[in-house]
Amino acid sequence: SQTIHQWPATLVQPVGSPLSLECTVEGTSNPNLYWYRQAAGRGLQLLFYSVGIGQISSEVPQNLSASRPQDRQFILSSKKLLLSDSGFYLCAWSERLAMGQYFGPGTRLTVT
Amino acid sequence: KNQVEQSPQSLIILEGKNCTLQCNYTVSPFSNLRWYKQDTGRGPVSLTIMTFSENTKSNGRYTATLDADTKQSSLHITASQLSDSASYICVVKGGATNKLIFGTGTLLAVQP
């Protein structure tokens, strides 16, 4: 069976510090991978998606970036965090683009 | 503009009672509609998925309906339990680029 992992589960970072969130998927090959952000009281916002190694599509302009160094690894990064980057970050995978997605447990990021 | 709107924003019910959550969408063309349950601080978990030709689908005490003509869906929860307390998110796949469009969710609290 497939499983998706995210870490860390929670993170508190000062403004201007770097960020690296990691997501890995097990039990499947060549998954489509997604990063979402969920701000307090808001819906899910798609940030990035990837259909393969090294292939990243950005949905919204921001100071975040994503990378996919391995088939089942997806990383969300920032060089300098902003207060507005606080939120709940969810990684998801699907067999095909825009198919039903399976979500990871999420990372709660608080930028202070 | 492709949108997904959910109502109510929040709902409080007593344990054992039934409730119905609404989802209205303007997405066209339409591919499918999913209902997710998201426990606080966790990733969403899929409850049901319905295509254009399906007008009802059940998953235990959860029953989703779809009226593709009026572009409305509902999620009915029967005999609610405390563990039903969560956010319920409606997601429609469709539009010119066939993407996933997320509603902002309904926050359900089941009280003893």
Short mmCIF file of C-alpha atoms in Angstrom, two decimals:
data_model
loop_
_atom_site.label_atom_id
_atom_site.label_comp_id
_atom_site.label_asym_id
_atom_site.label_seq_id
_atom_site.Cartn_x
_atom_site.Cartn_y
_atom_site.Cartn_z
CA SER A 1 0.00 0.00 0.00
CA GLN A 2 1.03 3.58 -0.55
CA THR A 3 1.99 5.93 2.25
CA ILE A 4 2.99 9.55 2.27
CA HIS A 5 5.21 11.16 4.87
CA GLN A 6 5.90 14.76 5.75
CA TRP A 7 8.28 16.30 8.19
CA PRO A 8 8.59 18.10 10.37
CA ALA A 9 5.08 18.02 11.81
CA THR A 10 5.42 21.48 13.32
CA LEU A 11 7.94 24.24 12.81
CA VAL A 12 8.43 27.71 14.27
CA GLN A 13 10.82 29.91 12.33
CA PRO A 14 11.74 33.59 12.56
CA VAL A 15 11.10 35.98 9.67
CA GLY A 16 13.96 35.94 7.20
CA SER A 17 15.11 32.43 8.03
CA PRO A 18 15.27 29.64 5.41
CA LEU A 19 12.75 26.82 5.10
CA SER A 20 12.91 23.23 3.97
CA LEU A 21 9.91 20.90 4.21
CA GLU A 22 10.19 17.36 2.95
CA CYS A 23 7.64 14.94 1.57
CA THR A 24 8.21 11.35 0.54
CA VAL A 25 5.88 8.74 -0.93
CA GLU A 26 6.22 4.99 -0.60
CA GLY A 27 4.63 2.15 -2.49
CA THR A 28 4.19 3.79 -5.89
CA SER A 29 6.31 4.85 -8.84
CA ASN A 30 6.32 8.11 -10.79
CA PRO A 31 3.58 9.74 -8.74
CA ASN A 32 2.33 13.23 -9.40
CA LEU A 33 3.24 15.31 -6.36
CA TYR A 34 1.68 18.48 -4.99
CA TRP A 35 2.34 21.12 -2.35
CA TYR A 36 -0.65 22.95 -0.87
CA ARG A 37 -0.94 25.66 1.73
CA GLN A 38 -3.94 26.08 3.97
CA ALA A 39 -4.06 29.39 5.82
CA ALA A 40 -6.21 29.68 8.93
CA GLY A 41 -9.90 29.76 7.92
CA ARG A 42 -9.05 29.47 4.24
CA GLY A 43 -9.32 26.74 1.66
CA LEU A 44 -6.48 24.75 0.21
CA GLN A 45 -4.24 26.67 -2.19
CA LEU A 46 -2.17 24.73 -4.69
CA LEU A 47 1.43 26.00 -4.66
CA PHE A 48 3.38 23.57 -6.85
CA TYR A 49 2.92 20.30 -8.66
CA SER A 50 5.34 17.92 -10.27
CA VAL A 51 4.79 15.22 -12.86
CA GLY A 52 8.34 13.86 -12.71
CA ILE A 53 11.89 14.29 -11.43
CA GLY A 54 13.07 17.84 -11.91
CA GLN A 55 9.71 18.94 -13.35
CA ILE A 56 8.08 21.63 -11.24
CA SER A 57 5.07 23.79 -12.08
CA SER A 58 4.26 26.82 -9.98
CA GLU A 59 0.67 27.87 -9.51
CA VAL A 60 1.12 31.17 -7.68
CA PRO A 61 3.98 33.68 -7.50
CA GLN A 62 5.63 33.72 -4.10
CA ASN A 63 8.93 33.47 -2.29
CA LEU A 64 8.66 29.69 -2.05
CA SER A 65 10.24 27.15 -4.36
CA ALA A 66 9.93 23.41 -4.84
CA SER A 67 12.27 20.71 -6.00
CA ARG A 68 11.97 17.03 -6.82
CA PRO A 69 15.43 15.47 -6.59
CA GLN A 70 14.11 11.91 -6.59
CA ASP A 71 11.04 10.17 -7.98
CA ARG A 72 9.23 10.01 -4.65
CA GLN A 73 10.68 13.02 -2.87
CA PHE A 74 9.26 16.53 -3.00
CA ILE A 75 10.81 19.46 -1.15
CA LEU A 76 9.37 22.88 -0.41
CA SER A 77 11.90 25.63 0.30
CA SER A 78 12.32 29.29 0.95
CA LYS A 79 15.44 31.40 1.26
CA LYS A 80 13.76 34.00 3.49
CA LEU A 81 10.46 33.39 5.22
CA LEU A 82 7.76 36.04 5.48
CA LEU A 83 5.09 36.32 8.16
CA SER A 84 2.51 35.55 5.49
CA ASP A 85 4.15 32.16 4.91
CA SER A 86 2.61 30.86 8.13
CA GLY A 87 0.09 28.12 7.54
CA PHE A 88 -0.54 24.43 7.24
CA TYR A 89 1.43 22.86 4.39
CA LEU A 90 0.15 19.69 2.84
CA CYS A 91 1.88 17.38 0.41
CA ALA A 92 -0.24 15.12 -1.76
CA TRP A 93 0.23 12.53 -4.46
CA SER A 94 -1.89 11.11 -7.24
CA GLU A 95 -1.48 8.51 -9.95
CA ARG A 96 -2.34 10.99 -12.69
CA LEU A 97 -2.45 14.76 -12.79
CA ALA A 98 -5.59 16.20 -11.20
CA MET A 99 -6.83 12.74 -10.24
CA GLY A 100 -8.03 12.19 -6.70
CA GLN A 101 -5.20 12.95 -4.35
CA TYR A 102 -3.94 11.38 -1.18
CA PHE A 103 -2.70 13.82 1.38
CA GLY A 104 0.12 13.66 3.88
CA PRO A 105 -0.27 14.55 7.56
CA GLY A 106 0.82 18.16 7.01
CA THR A 107 3.34 20.55 8.52
CA ARG A 108 2.21 23.43 10.73
CA LEU A 109 4.54 26.38 10.04
CA THR A 110 4.50 29.45 12.23
CA VAL A 111 6.68 32.36 11.17
CA THR A 112 7.37 34.74 14.06
CA LYS B 1 -14.91 31.92 -13.14
CA ASN B 2 -14.65 28.38 -11.79
CA GLN B 3 -15.60 28.39 -8.12
CA VAL B 4 -16.69 26.00 -5.43
CA GLU B 5 -18.74 27.38 -2.55
CA GLN B 6 -19.70 25.49 0.57
CA SER B 7 -22.30 26.16 3.20
CA PRO B 8 -22.64 26.54 6.05
CA GLN B 9 -19.17 27.74 7.01
CA SER B 10 -19.56 26.07 10.38
CA LEU B 11 -22.11 23.86 12.06
CA ILE B 12 -22.67 22.54 15.56
CA ILE B 13 -24.88 19.52 16.13
CA LEU B 14 -25.59 17.11 18.95
CA GLU B 15 -24.26 13.60 18.87
CA GLY B 16 -26.68 11.22 17.19
CA LYS B 17 -28.32 13.87 15.01
CA ASN B 18 -28.16 14.03 11.23
CA CYS B 19 -26.80 16.92 9.19
CA THR B 20 -26.38 17.97 5.57
CA LEU B 21 -23.55 20.01 4.11
CA GLN B 22 -23.91 21.84 0.81
CA CYS B 23 -21.55 22.43 -2.09
CA ASN B 24 -22.40 24.63 -5.09
CA TYR B 25 -20.03 24.96 -8.01
CA THR B 26 -19.71 26.90 -11.23
CA VAL B 27 -16.97 24.72 -12.71
CA SER B 28 -17.39 23.89 -16.38
CA PRO B 29 -16.78 21.51 -17.97
CA PHE B 30 -17.22 19.13 -15.05
CA SER B 31 -15.24 15.93 -14.51
CA ASN B 32 -15.93 14.78 -10.98
CA LEU B 33 -16.63 15.89 -7.44
CA ARG B 34 -15.03 14.66 -4.23
CA TRP B 35 -15.83 15.13 -0.59
CA TYR B 36 -12.91 15.09 1.84
CA LYS B 37 -12.86 14.94 5.63
CA GLN B 38 -10.04 16.80 7.33
CA ASP B 39 -9.44 16.30 11.02
CA THR B 40 -7.82 19.25 12.78
CA GLY B 41 -4.11 19.34 12.06
CA ARG B 42 -4.27 16.39 9.67
CA GLY B 43 -4.35 15.95 5.93
CA PRO B 44 -7.69 15.51 4.12
CA VAL B 45 -9.02 12.01 3.57
CA SER B 46 -11.29 11.19 0.65
CA LEU B 47 -14.87 10.16 1.52
CA THR B 48 -16.59 9.90 -1.86
CA ILE B 49 -16.06 10.66 -5.53
CA MET B 50 -18.83 11.12 -8.07
CA THR B 51 -18.77 11.57 -11.82
CA PHE B 52 -21.36 13.27 -14.00
CA SER B 53 -23.51 10.17 -14.31
CA GLU B 54 -23.66 9.39 -10.59
CA ASN B 55 -26.18 11.13 -8.37
CA THR B 56 -25.58 9.39 -5.07
CA LYS B 57 -22.78 7.54 -3.33
CA SER B 58 -22.48 6.25 0.20
CA ASN B 59 -19.55 5.52 2.47
CA GLY B 60 -20.85 4.19 5.77
CA ARG B 61 -22.81 6.95 7.50
CA TYR B 62 -21.79 9.44 4.80
CA THR B 63 -24.00 9.85 1.73
CA ALA B 64 -23.13 12.28 -1.04
CA THR B 65 -25.55 13.44 -3.71
CA LEU B 66 -24.85 15.22 -6.96
CA ASP B 67 -27.18 17.21 -9.21
CA ALA B 68 -25.09 18.01 -12.27
CA ASP B 69 -27.91 20.07 -13.79
CA THR B 70 -28.08 22.53 -10.90
CA LYS B 71 -24.37 22.06 -10.07
CA GLN B 72 -25.05 21.19 -6.47
CA SER B 73 -23.80 18.48 -4.19
CA SER B 74 -24.61 17.60 -0.62
CA LEU B 75 -22.99 15.44 2.02
CA HIS B 76 -25.41 13.89 4.49
CA ILE B 77 -24.10 12.50 7.76
CA THR B 78 -26.37 10.10 9.60
CA ALA B 79 -26.36 9.46 13.33
CA SER B 80 -23.38 11.74 13.93
CA GLN B 81 -20.56 10.74 16.24
CA LEU B 82 -18.04 12.83 18.12
CA SER B 83 -15.37 11.62 15.70
CA ASP B 84 -17.26 13.29 12.85
CA SER B 85 -16.03 16.65 14.14
CA ALA B 86 -13.82 17.90 11.31
CA SER B 87 -13.72 20.12 8.25
CA TYR B 88 -15.49 18.76 5.19
CA ILE B 89 -14.09 19.92 1.88
CA CYS B 90 -15.77 19.73 -1.51
CA VAL B 91 -13.41 19.48 -4.47
CA VAL B 92 -14.47 19.72 -8.10
CA LYS B 93 -12.29 18.62 -10.98
CA GLY B 94 -12.94 20.44 -14.21
CA GLY B 95 -12.59 23.72 -16.01
CA ALA B 96 -10.70 24.42 -19.20
CA THR B 97 -7.48 22.98 -17.74
CA ASN B 98 -9.21 20.14 -15.86
CA LYS B 99 -7.76 21.11 -12.50
CA LEU B 100 -8.89 20.49 -8.96
CA ILE B 101 -10.81 23.39 -7.45
CA PHE B 102 -11.21 23.36 -3.70
CA GLY B 103 -14.04 24.74 -1.61
CA THR B 104 -13.21 26.49 1.66
CA GLY B 105 -14.87 23.77 3.69
CA THR B 106 -17.52 23.41 6.37
CA LEU B 107 -16.33 23.08 9.94
CA LEU B 108 -18.53 20.57 11.78
CA ALA B 109 -18.53 20.22 15.55
CA VAL B 110 -20.42 17.32 17.10
CA GLN B 111 -21.17 17.84 20.77
CA PRO B 112 -22.18 15.22 23.34
#
